Amino acid sequence: MPQEWRSFDDAILHATDKDTESESERVRTLVYADKLEQFPVGFSVEGHEINALVTRAVYDALPDKPILAMVNKSTRSNQHSETSSCLTCNPLSVPPIADLIEKTPFAKILGKRRYEELSKEGIDNLNLNWTRYPEAPQVAGHMLAGAILYNAKTGKGILVNEVEVYGRGRMNDCHQEQSGMVKGVSKQTSVPSTLGDDHYEGVRPVTLLGKDSAHRLVIGTATCSILVTSCLRLGKRDKAPVSVGADTLNFEIPESEVEHIRIFLDCQQAEVAKHMVGKSISEIIKNMGMQSLRQLQTKFDELDTYNRSRFSGPLTATIRFQPRTVFTFANYKNGTGAAYGAGRLFYAIGKAVIRHGKKARLSREDVMEDQKTI
């Protein structure tokens, strides 16, 4: 028996003959093993440890401590040669984002997380009816914050760090995505195609050009549009890998490439979102504060403006990594000047609406206090 058994990760690398490869190749191997749910076991043969990978069911069935056991080396019979050649020429497909993650400077961090492609259940949850399911904005936001968008045509991708969710139709959200005609030409839209042009039926990621020529990266569904407000370009080191704000310049999805976009959800975020369906909205948003208010510029007299539908991914869950908004600006600014005074005022307004809803009032004391900072 070996004097000391290999660690979990070392056993995986030894079993796959990758223990002498480069750091990036070892990380990639560990990511694949995790995604395919392969677990290492060790055998002692004449005092030398030999490792192999097994399924979770086999791994869980084994005892926690070393035992004396017999080992049988199975051989393949000739009658299965045709089947074997089939398996050889059709290997299990490798997650396409694995290579993308491996090349990024953040490979070690992202390699510890698990991702899964958007499924039929996920598409249904992104298209929940807002009238029937008041928790729909929170479900959609949690699902897509932390997701990876991958262009299968170009091989480029981004990690979505922050999103804001907007409803379809004025009755659901006074800040809804604008539609209609401009000089006889239909406006660009993130509403999913009904002609089967999108990769996912009911979900359409696309770049929309705004009035201010801003490139807005939006993931559209039948019931809402999810605006990306912070993202990280994956792959080799770029001059501008990070984009913060509504103008996304480091990753563009033209109409001609919408069908090539694939969405990979962070498994932890997707699981949280799935368990939100059916829960009361008050229970879901009870711990969501000022940082969950969207960055807006108009209609501060409308209650929809204060919907808590701004979400952070797992890597940007703290305030130091989140984009500033009119409601959080005072947290970053020095305690003097007109900008700080305005930030304090919006903070007070947001806090009042979160606490009291329609009955919110801005007190005279709040206004007088802000005047002292200008």
mmCIF file of C-alpha atoms in Angstrom:
data_model
loop_
_atom_site.group_PDB
_atom_site.id
_atom_site.type_symbol
_atom_site.label_atom_id
_atom_site.label_comp_id
_atom_site.label_asym_id
_atom_site.label_seq_id
_atom_site.Cartn_x
_atom_site.Cartn_y
_atom_site.Cartn_z
ATOM 1 C CA MET A 1 0.000 0.000 0.000
ATOM 2 C CA PRO A 2 1.343 3.506 -0.800
ATOM 3 C CA GLN A 3 2.677 5.518 2.140
ATOM 4 C CA GLU A 4 0.310 8.350 1.181
ATOM 5 C CA TRP A 5 -2.557 8.389 -1.331
ATOM 6 C CA ARG A 6 -2.758 11.150 -3.944
ATOM 7 C CA SER A 7 -5.118 14.093 -3.362
ATOM 8 C CA PHE A 8 -8.450 14.283 -5.212
ATOM 9 C CA ASP A 9 -7.169 16.581 -7.979
ATOM 10 C CA ASP A 10 -3.800 14.826 -8.288
ATOM 11 C CA ALA A 11 -5.580 11.490 -8.652
ATOM 12 C CA ILE A 12 -7.695 12.875 -11.530
ATOM 13 C CA LEU A 13 -4.598 14.206 -13.290
ATOM 14 C CA HIS A 14 -2.738 10.911 -12.824
ATOM 15 C CA ALA A 15 -5.700 8.884 -14.107
ATOM 16 C CA THR A 16 -5.838 11.022 -17.266
ATOM 17 C CA ASP A 17 -2.056 11.136 -17.693
ATOM 18 C CA LYS A 18 -2.053 14.929 -17.342
ATOM 19 C CA ASP A 19 0.018 15.324 -14.160
ATOM 20 C CA THR A 20 3.062 16.556 -16.087
ATOM 21 C CA GLU A 21 1.197 18.864 -18.475
ATOM 22 C CA SER A 22 1.059 22.674 -18.312
ATOM 23 C CA GLU A 23 -0.978 24.451 -15.645
ATOM 24 C CA SER A 24 -3.678 25.462 -18.156
ATOM 25 C CA GLU A 25 -4.008 21.874 -19.433
ATOM 26 C CA ARG A 26 -4.329 20.541 -15.881
ATOM 27 C CA VAL A 27 -7.038 23.111 -15.063
ATOM 28 C CA ARG A 28 -8.867 22.179 -18.255
ATOM 29 C CA THR A 29 -8.749 18.482 -17.337
ATOM 30 C CA LEU A 30 -10.154 19.162 -13.867
ATOM 31 C CA VAL A 31 -12.960 21.254 -15.375
ATOM 32 C CA TYR A 32 -13.919 18.454 -17.775
ATOM 33 C CA ALA A 33 -13.877 15.846 -15.008
ATOM 34 C CA ASP A 34 -16.136 18.013 -12.883
ATOM 35 C CA LYS A 35 -18.591 18.670 -15.728
ATOM 36 C CA LEU A 36 -18.727 14.981 -16.682
ATOM 37 C CA GLU A 37 -19.032 14.002 -12.982
ATOM 38 C CA GLN A 38 -16.016 11.710 -13.043
ATOM 39 C CA PHE A 39 -14.451 10.829 -9.664
ATOM 40 C CA PRO A 40 -11.005 9.346 -8.901
ATOM 41 C CA VAL A 41 -10.281 6.084 -7.075
ATOM 42 C CA GLY A 42 -6.902 4.577 -6.256
ATOM 43 C CA PHE A 43 -5.623 1.001 -6.407
ATOM 44 C CA SER A 44 -2.451 -0.311 -4.796
ATOM 45 C CA VAL A 45 -0.555 -2.676 -7.115
ATOM 46 C CA GLU A 46 2.739 -3.934 -5.659
ATOM 47 C CA GLY A 47 2.942 -0.843 -3.494
ATOM 48 C CA HIS A 48 2.332 1.604 -6.350
ATOM 49 C CA GLU A 49 -0.842 3.695 -6.615
ATOM 50 C CA ILE A 50 -2.817 3.431 -9.848
ATOM 51 C CA ASN A 51 -5.757 5.811 -10.392
ATOM 52 C CA ALA A 52 -8.915 5.509 -12.462
ATOM 53 C CA LEU A 53 -12.063 7.611 -12.969
ATOM 54 C CA VAL A 54 -15.525 6.274 -12.106
ATOM 55 C CA THR A 55 -19.089 7.604 -12.079
ATOM 56 C CA ARG A 56 -20.656 9.243 -9.041
ATOM 57 C CA ALA A 57 -22.746 6.110 -8.337
ATOM 58 C CA VAL A 58 -19.651 3.887 -8.182
ATOM 59 C CA TYR A 59 -17.694 6.497 -6.205
ATOM 60 C CA ASP A 60 -20.454 6.867 -3.588
ATOM 61 C CA ALA A 61 -20.716 3.087 -3.243
ATOM 62 C CA LEU A 62 -17.057 2.739 -2.226
ATOM 63 C CA PRO A 63 -16.012 2.922 1.455
ATOM 64 C CA ASP A 64 -14.317 6.073 2.763
ATOM 65 C CA LYS A 65 -11.259 4.209 4.073
ATOM 66 C CA PRO A 66 -8.834 1.944 2.132
ATOM 67 C CA ILE A 67 -9.774 -1.750 2.037
ATOM 68 C CA LEU A 68 -8.197 -4.956 0.734
ATOM 69 C CA ALA A 69 -9.861 -5.760 -2.610
ATOM 70 C CA MET A 70 -9.332 -7.811 -5.761
ATOM 71 C CA VAL A 71 -8.853 -6.042 -9.084
ATOM 72 C CA ASN A 72 -9.964 -7.501 -12.426
ATOM 73 C CA LYS A 73 -8.753 -6.103 -15.748
ATOM 74 C CA SER A 74 -11.637 -6.542 -18.212
ATOM 75 C CA THR A 75 -10.905 -7.206 -21.882
ATOM 76 C CA ARG A 76 -13.085 -6.377 -24.875
ATOM 77 C CA SER A 77 -14.371 -9.296 -26.960
ATOM 78 C CA ASN A 78 -14.217 -9.267 -30.776
ATOM 79 C CA GLN A 79 -18.012 -9.301 -31.148
ATOM 80 C CA HIS A 80 -18.170 -5.729 -29.904
ATOM 81 C CA SER A 81 -15.516 -4.399 -32.292
ATOM 82 C CA GLU A 82 -18.103 -2.669 -34.489
ATOM 83 C CA THR A 83 -19.649 -0.890 -31.510
ATOM 84 C CA SER A 84 -16.224 0.118 -30.214
ATOM 85 C CA SER A 85 -15.240 1.763 -33.468
ATOM 86 C CA CYS A 86 -18.516 3.695 -33.361
ATOM 87 C CA LEU A 87 -17.722 4.989 -29.886
ATOM 88 C CA THR A 88 -14.213 5.911 -31.019
ATOM 89 C CA CYS A 89 -15.412 8.001 -33.939
ATOM 90 C CA ASN A 90 -18.177 9.693 -31.881
ATOM 91 C CA PRO A 91 -16.493 10.848 -28.653
ATOM 92 C CA LEU A 92 -18.450 12.729 -26.010
ATOM 93 C CA SER A 93 -18.623 16.343 -27.120
ATOM 94 C CA VAL A 94 -16.495 18.790 -25.123
ATOM 95 C CA PRO A 95 -18.217 21.885 -23.691
ATOM 96 C CA PRO A 96 -17.258 24.636 -26.190
ATOM 97 C CA ILE A 97 -16.666 27.242 -23.499
ATOM 98 C CA ALA A 98 -13.962 25.143 -21.811
ATOM 99 C CA ASP A 99 -11.302 26.294 -24.297
ATOM 100 C CA LEU A 100 -12.518 29.875 -23.913
ATOM 101 C CA ILE A 101 -12.214 29.704 -20.111
ATOM 102 C CA GLU A 102 -8.790 28.108 -20.327
ATOM 103 C CA LYS A 103 -7.355 31.008 -22.331
ATOM 104 C CA THR A 104 -8.639 33.745 -20.034
ATOM 105 C CA PRO A 105 -6.502 35.221 -17.216
ATOM 106 C CA PHE A 106 -9.354 34.223 -14.869
ATOM 107 C CA ALA A 107 -9.150 30.491 -15.715
ATOM 108 C CA LYS A 108 -8.490 29.402 -12.121
ATOM 109 C CA ILE A 109 -11.489 31.291 -10.764
ATOM 110 C CA LEU A 110 -13.928 30.307 -13.511
ATOM 111 C CA GLY A 111 -12.611 26.746 -13.534
ATOM 112 C CA LYS A 112 -14.033 26.273 -10.046
ATOM 113 C CA ARG A 113 -17.561 27.061 -11.220
ATOM 114 C CA ARG A 114 -19.905 24.839 -13.219
ATOM 115 C CA TYR A 115 -21.850 25.892 -16.302
ATOM 116 C CA GLU A 116 -24.691 24.288 -18.242
ATOM 117 C CA GLU A 117 -26.280 25.299 -21.531
ATOM 118 C CA LEU A 118 -29.688 26.930 -21.388
ATOM 119 C CA SER A 119 -32.303 24.151 -21.363
ATOM 120 C CA LYS A 120 -35.990 23.972 -22.234
ATOM 121 C CA GLU A 121 -36.848 24.429 -18.553
ATOM 122 C CA GLY A 122 -34.586 27.464 -18.403
ATOM 123 C CA ILE A 123 -36.227 28.975 -21.488
ATOM 124 C CA ASP A 124 -39.656 28.488 -19.897
ATOM 125 C CA ASN A 125 -38.498 30.223 -16.709
ATOM 126 C CA LEU A 126 -37.151 33.174 -18.711
ATOM 127 C CA ASN A 127 -40.572 33.506 -20.348
ATOM 128 C CA LEU A 128 -42.742 33.435 -17.229
ATOM 129 C CA ASN A 129 -45.831 35.624 -17.485
ATOM 130 C CA TRP A 130 -45.342 38.704 -15.298
ATOM 131 C CA THR A 131 -49.026 38.895 -14.336
ATOM 132 C CA ARG A 132 -49.239 35.269 -13.279
ATOM 133 C CA TYR A 133 -45.733 35.162 -11.782
ATOM 134 C CA PRO A 134 -44.762 38.459 -10.060
ATOM 135 C CA GLU A 135 -41.400 36.877 -9.260
ATOM 136 C CA ALA A 136 -40.556 36.562 -13.004
ATOM 137 C CA PRO A 137 -38.068 39.516 -13.099
ATOM 138 C CA GLN A 138 -36.091 38.081 -10.183
ATOM 139 C CA VAL A 139 -36.050 34.598 -11.747
ATOM 140 C CA ALA A 140 -34.751 35.923 -15.083
ATOM 141 C CA GLY A 141 -32.163 38.184 -13.463
ATOM 142 C CA HIS A 142 -30.716 35.514 -11.209
ATOM 143 C CA MET A 143 -30.512 33.062 -14.097
ATOM 144 C CA LEU A 144 -28.526 35.319 -16.424
ATOM 145 C CA ALA A 145 -26.268 37.145 -13.945
ATOM 146 C CA GLY A 146 -23.058 35.157 -14.118
ATOM 147 C CA ALA A 147 -23.890 33.435 -17.428
ATOM 148 C CA ILE A 148 -21.524 33.086 -20.385
ATOM 149 C CA LEU A 149 -22.560 34.205 -23.874
ATOM 150 C CA TYR A 150 -20.673 32.311 -26.583
ATOM 151 C CA ASN A 151 -20.597 33.032 -30.306
ATOM 152 C CA ALA A 152 -20.162 29.624 -31.961
ATOM 153 C CA LYS A 153 -19.282 31.292 -35.279
ATOM 154 C CA THR A 154 -16.453 33.528 -34.072
ATOM 155 C CA GLY A 155 -15.404 31.594 -30.975
ATOM 156 C CA LYS A 156 -15.684 34.753 -28.840
ATOM 157 C CA GLY A 157 -17.510 35.014 -25.546
ATOM 158 C CA ILE A 158 -18.184 37.094 -22.443
ATOM 159 C CA LEU A 159 -18.970 36.540 -18.783
ATOM 160 C CA VAL A 160 -22.116 38.510 -17.884
ATOM 161 C CA ASN A 161 -21.521 40.167 -14.502
ATOM 162 C CA GLU A 162 -24.507 42.524 -14.136
ATOM 163 C CA VAL A 163 -27.980 42.659 -15.685
ATOM 164 C CA GLU A 164 -31.118 44.778 -15.434
ATOM 165 C CA VAL A 165 -34.523 43.278 -16.222
ATOM 166 C CA TYR A 166 -37.264 45.243 -18.038
ATOM 167 C CA GLY A 167 -40.822 44.108 -18.702
ATOM 168 C CA ARG A 168 -42.667 44.032 -22.008
ATOM 169 C CA GLY A 169 -45.503 46.529 -22.334
ATOM 170 C CA ARG A 170 -46.212 49.787 -20.544
ATOM 171 C CA MET A 171 -48.536 48.133 -18.016
ATOM 172 C CA ASN A 172 -45.736 45.886 -16.791
ATOM 173 C CA ASP A 173 -42.886 48.408 -16.863
ATOM 174 C CA CYS A 174 -42.915 52.106 -17.754
ATOM 175 C CA HIS A 175 -39.298 51.674 -18.909
ATOM 176 C CA GLN A 176 -40.092 48.889 -21.367
ATOM 177 C CA GLU A 177 -38.064 48.415 -24.558
ATOM 178 C CA GLN A 178 -39.413 50.802 -27.209
ATOM 179 C CA SER A 179 -40.969 49.359 -30.346
ATOM 180 C CA GLY A 180 -42.791 50.683 -33.409
ATOM 181 C CA MET A 181 -41.800 52.433 -36.635
ATOM 182 C CA VAL A 182 -39.339 55.242 -37.347
ATOM 183 C CA LYS A 183 -39.765 56.839 -40.786
ATOM 184 C CA GLY A 184 -41.496 53.715 -42.014
ATOM 185 C CA VAL A 185 -38.799 51.359 -40.711
ATOM 186 C CA SER A 186 -39.363 49.012 -37.780
ATOM 187 C CA LYS A 187 -37.159 49.597 -34.743
ATOM 188 C CA GLN A 188 -34.664 46.947 -33.769
ATOM 189 C CA THR A 189 -36.039 44.630 -31.124
ATOM 190 C CA SER A 190 -34.976 41.857 -28.792
ATOM 191 C CA VAL A 191 -38.374 40.152 -29.090
ATOM 192 C CA PRO A 192 -37.685 36.520 -30.126
ATOM 193 C CA SER A 193 -38.362 35.540 -33.711
ATOM 194 C CA THR A 194 -41.414 33.414 -34.534
ATOM 195 C CA LEU A 195 -39.772 32.090 -37.707
ATOM 196 C CA GLY A 196 -37.177 29.866 -36.029
ATOM 197 C CA ASP A 197 -34.274 32.243 -36.767
ATOM 198 C CA ASP A 198 -32.889 32.148 -33.199
ATOM 199 C CA HIS A 199 -30.785 29.385 -31.645
ATOM 200 C CA TYR A 200 -33.240 29.127 -28.738
ATOM 201 C CA GLU A 201 -36.979 29.272 -29.322
ATOM 202 C CA GLY A 202 -38.149 32.103 -27.078
ATOM 203 C CA VAL A 203 -34.775 33.695 -26.244
ATOM 204 C CA ARG A 204 -32.947 36.222 -28.452
ATOM 205 C CA PRO A 205 -29.559 37.770 -27.497
ATOM 206 C CA VAL A 206 -28.795 40.764 -29.732
ATOM 207 C CA THR A 207 -27.072 44.149 -29.795
ATOM 208 C CA LEU A 208 -29.495 47.071 -30.181
ATOM 209 C CA LEU A 209 -28.357 50.524 -31.267
ATOM 210 C CA GLY A 210 -29.826 53.204 -28.977
ATOM 211 C CA LYS A 211 -30.737 56.820 -29.688
ATOM 212 C CA ASP A 212 -27.403 57.910 -28.255
ATOM 213 C CA SER A 213 -25.587 55.429 -30.576
ATOM 214 C CA ALA A 214 -24.915 53.198 -27.567
ATOM 215 C CA HIS A 215 -24.543 49.477 -28.268
ATOM 216 C CA ARG A 216 -26.978 47.849 -25.840
ATOM 217 C CA LEU A 217 -26.443 44.126 -25.370
ATOM 218 C CA VAL A 218 -29.870 42.655 -24.614
ATOM 219 C CA ILE A 219 -31.158 39.135 -24.021
ATOM 220 C CA GLY A 220 -34.788 39.226 -25.068
ATOM 221 C CA THR A 221 -37.666 36.894 -24.228
ATOM 222 C CA ALA A 222 -41.381 37.080 -24.946
ATOM 223 C CA THR A 223 -42.067 38.683 -21.564
ATOM 224 C CA CYS A 224 -38.979 40.758 -20.786
ATOM 225 C CA SER A 225 -35.676 42.195 -22.004
ATOM 226 C CA ILE A 226 -32.525 41.715 -19.943
ATOM 227 C CA LEU A 227 -29.934 44.468 -20.396
ATOM 228 C CA VAL A 228 -26.270 43.591 -19.788
ATOM 229 C CA THR A 229 -24.633 46.420 -17.807
ATOM 230 C CA SER A 230 -21.293 44.822 -16.959
ATOM 231 C CA CYS A 231 -19.377 42.024 -18.665
ATOM 232 C CA LEU A 232 -15.924 40.527 -19.032
ATOM 233 C CA ARG A 233 -14.478 39.455 -22.373
ATOM 234 C CA LEU A 234 -13.158 35.879 -22.206
ATOM 235 C CA GLY A 235 -10.231 34.483 -24.151
ATOM 236 C CA LYS A 236 -6.796 35.969 -24.700
ATOM 237 C CA ARG A 237 -5.835 39.214 -23.010
ATOM 238 C CA ASP A 238 -7.540 42.192 -24.668
ATOM 239 C CA LYS A 239 -6.904 45.911 -24.419
ATOM 240 C CA ALA A 240 -10.442 46.454 -23.096
ATOM 241 C CA PRO A 241 -11.693 43.155 -21.646
ATOM 242 C CA VAL A 242 -14.136 44.809 -19.229
ATOM 243 C CA SER A 243 -17.247 46.772 -20.198
ATOM 244 C CA VAL A 244 -19.284 48.644 -17.584
ATOM 245 C CA GLY A 245 -22.523 50.491 -18.298
ATOM 246 C CA ALA A 246 -25.310 50.157 -20.830
ATOM 247 C CA ASP A 247 -22.921 50.662 -23.780
ATOM 248 C CA THR A 248 -21.280 47.259 -24.396
ATOM 249 C CA LEU A 249 -18.361 47.630 -26.810
ATOM 250 C CA ASN A 250 -16.335 44.489 -26.105
ATOM 251 C CA PHE A 251 -18.908 42.029 -27.497
ATOM 252 C CA GLU A 252 -21.398 42.716 -30.276
ATOM 253 C CA ILE A 253 -24.168 40.480 -31.613
ATOM 254 C CA PRO A 254 -25.373 41.730 -35.031
ATOM 255 C CA GLU A 255 -28.675 40.440 -36.413
ATOM 256 C CA SER A 256 -26.791 38.108 -38.762
ATOM 257 C CA GLU A 257 -25.131 36.263 -35.861
ATOM 258 C CA VAL A 258 -28.043 35.890 -33.428
ATOM 259 C CA GLU A 259 -28.541 32.251 -34.458
ATOM 260 C CA HIS A 260 -24.938 31.422 -33.479
ATOM 261 C CA ILE A 261 -25.180 32.642 -29.875
ATOM 262 C CA ARG A 262 -25.277 30.032 -27.127
ATOM 263 C CA ILE A 263 -25.967 30.736 -23.458
ATOM 264 C CA PHE A 264 -24.289 28.832 -20.630
ATOM 265 C CA LEU A 265 -25.774 29.419 -17.182
ATOM 266 C CA ASP A 266 -23.853 29.360 -13.925
ATOM 267 C CA CYS A 267 -25.265 26.192 -12.298
ATOM 268 C CA GLN A 268 -25.484 27.754 -8.847
ATOM 269 C CA GLN A 269 -27.359 30.809 -10.143
ATOM 270 C CA ALA A 270 -29.694 28.641 -12.231
ATOM 271 C CA GLU A 271 -30.521 26.471 -9.224
ATOM 272 C CA VAL A 272 -31.338 29.514 -7.072
ATOM 273 C CA ALA A 273 -33.569 30.920 -9.820
ATOM 274 C CA LYS A 274 -35.412 27.626 -10.297
ATOM 275 C CA HIS A 275 -36.375 27.519 -6.617
ATOM 276 C CA MET A 276 -37.729 31.082 -6.807
ATOM 277 C CA VAL A 277 -40.574 30.044 -9.103
ATOM 278 C CA GLY A 278 -43.755 29.927 -7.037
ATOM 279 C CA LYS A 279 -42.331 31.844 -4.072
ATOM 280 C CA SER A 280 -43.895 35.104 -2.896
ATOM 281 C CA ILE A 281 -42.257 38.242 -4.261
ATOM 282 C CA SER A 282 -41.935 39.677 -0.730
ATOM 283 C CA GLU A 283 -39.893 36.667 0.365
ATOM 284 C CA ILE A 284 -37.586 36.892 -2.662
ATOM 285 C CA ILE A 285 -36.782 40.614 -2.436
ATOM 286 C CA LYS A 286 -36.672 40.962 1.356
ATOM 287 C CA ASN A 287 -32.855 41.195 1.340
ATOM 288 C CA MET A 288 -32.573 43.208 -1.886
ATOM 289 C CA GLY A 289 -31.721 46.834 -1.196
ATOM 290 C CA MET A 290 -30.474 49.944 -2.991
ATOM 291 C CA GLN A 291 -27.981 48.019 -5.156
ATOM 292 C CA SER A 292 -30.912 46.216 -6.828
ATOM 293 C CA LEU A 293 -32.454 49.414 -8.271
ATOM 294 C CA ARG A 294 -31.806 49.944 -11.986
ATOM 295 C CA GLN A 295 -29.763 52.823 -13.423
ATOM 296 C CA LEU A 296 -32.458 55.109 -14.887
ATOM 297 C CA GLN A 297 -32.714 58.753 -15.892
ATOM 298 C CA THR A 298 -36.437 59.468 -16.091
ATOM 299 C CA LYS A 299 -39.870 58.787 -14.570
ATOM 300 C CA PHE A 300 -38.822 58.947 -10.926
ATOM 301 C CA ASP A 301 -42.451 59.647 -10.089
ATOM 302 C CA GLU A 302 -43.426 56.143 -11.315
ATOM 303 C CA LEU A 303 -43.369 53.183 -8.925
ATOM 304 C CA ASP A 304 -41.967 50.912 -11.684
ATOM 305 C CA THR A 305 -38.750 52.915 -11.559
ATOM 306 C CA TYR A 306 -38.037 51.372 -8.164
ATOM 307 C CA ASN A 307 -38.506 47.736 -9.161
ATOM 308 C CA ARG A 308 -35.728 45.691 -7.595
ATOM 309 C CA SER A 309 -34.591 44.010 -10.777
ATOM 310 C CA ARG A 310 -30.856 44.623 -11.055
ATOM 311 C CA PHE A 311 -28.672 41.591 -10.405
ATOM 312 C CA SER A 312 -25.013 40.687 -9.927
ATOM 313 C CA GLY A 313 -23.217 37.491 -10.851
ATOM 314 C CA PRO A 314 -21.304 35.462 -8.245
ATOM 315 C CA LEU A 315 -17.963 37.131 -9.094
ATOM 316 C CA THR A 316 -19.317 40.696 -8.678
ATOM 317 C CA ALA A 317 -21.621 40.242 -5.705
ATOM 318 C CA THR A 318 -19.935 42.943 -3.592
ATOM 319 C CA ILE A 319 -20.416 46.696 -3.972
ATOM 320 C CA ARG A 320 -16.808 47.364 -5.033
ATOM 321 C CA PHE A 321 -17.359 45.454 -8.297
ATOM 322 C CA GLN A 322 -20.812 46.788 -9.196
ATOM 323 C CA PRO A 323 -21.591 49.661 -11.607
ATOM 324 C CA ARG A 324 -22.706 52.897 -9.988
ATOM 325 C CA THR A 325 -26.267 54.132 -10.295
ATOM 326 C CA VAL A 326 -27.992 57.350 -9.266
ATOM 327 C CA PHE A 327 -29.137 55.496 -6.147
ATOM 328 C CA THR A 328 -25.666 54.292 -5.074
ATOM 329 C CA PHE A 329 -23.498 57.170 -6.348
ATOM 330 C CA ALA A 330 -23.153 58.759 -2.913
ATOM 331 C CA ASN A 331 -21.386 55.626 -1.658
ATOM 332 C CA TYR A 332 -18.439 56.318 -3.987
ATOM 333 C CA LYS A 333 -18.252 60.131 -3.943
ATOM 334 C CA ASN A 334 -16.504 62.379 -1.430
ATOM 335 C CA GLY A 335 -18.885 63.962 1.042
ATOM 336 C CA THR A 336 -19.088 67.378 -0.621
ATOM 337 C CA GLY A 337 -20.247 68.969 -3.864
ATOM 338 C CA ALA A 338 -23.420 69.023 -5.967
ATOM 339 C CA ALA A 339 -22.930 65.479 -7.321
ATOM 340 C CA TYR A 340 -22.667 64.061 -3.822
ATOM 341 C CA GLY A 341 -25.707 66.073 -2.727
ATOM 342 C CA ALA A 342 -27.771 64.734 -5.637
ATOM 343 C CA GLY A 343 -26.554 61.207 -4.839
ATOM 344 C CA ARG A 344 -27.699 61.548 -1.227
ATOM 345 C CA LEU A 345 -31.079 62.806 -2.400
ATOM 346 C CA PHE A 346 -31.646 59.866 -4.751
ATOM 347 C CA TYR A 347 -30.474 57.500 -2.041
ATOM 348 C CA ALA A 348 -33.066 58.941 0.329
ATOM 349 C CA ILE A 349 -35.798 58.642 -2.323
ATOM 350 C CA GLY A 350 -34.893 55.043 -3.129
ATOM 351 C CA LYS A 351 -34.777 54.079 0.535
ATOM 352 C CA ALA A 352 -38.182 55.638 1.173
ATOM 353 C CA VAL A 353 -39.827 53.767 -1.724
ATOM 354 C CA ILE A 354 -38.209 50.435 -0.764
ATOM 355 C CA ARG A 355 -39.480 50.814 2.791
ATOM 356 C CA HIS A 356 -42.906 52.352 2.211
ATOM 357 C CA GLY A 357 -43.869 51.733 -1.441
ATOM 358 C CA LYS A 358 -46.708 53.984 -2.640
ATOM 359 C CA LYS A 359 -46.760 55.777 0.724
ATOM 360 C CA ALA A 360 -43.145 56.915 0.402
ATOM 361 C CA ARG A 361 -42.440 60.553 1.222
ATOM 362 C CA LEU A 362 -39.291 62.661 1.053
ATOM 363 C CA SER A 363 -38.937 64.521 4.322
ATOM 364 C CA ARG A 364 -37.913 68.160 4.637
ATOM 365 C CA GLU A 365 -35.040 67.038 6.851
ATOM 366 C CA ASP A 366 -33.590 64.936 4.008
ATOM 367 C CA VAL A 367 -33.614 67.883 1.628
ATOM 368 C CA MET A 368 -32.158 70.332 4.167
ATOM 369 C CA GLU A 369 -29.412 67.857 5.040
ATOM 370 C CA ASP A 370 -28.417 67.579 1.388
ATOM 371 C CA GLN A 371 -28.163 71.359 1.028
ATOM 372 C CA LYS A 372 -25.436 71.353 3.677
ATOM 373 C CA THR A 373 -23.224 69.144 1.460
ATOM 374 C CA ILE A 374 -23.357 71.411 -1.609
#
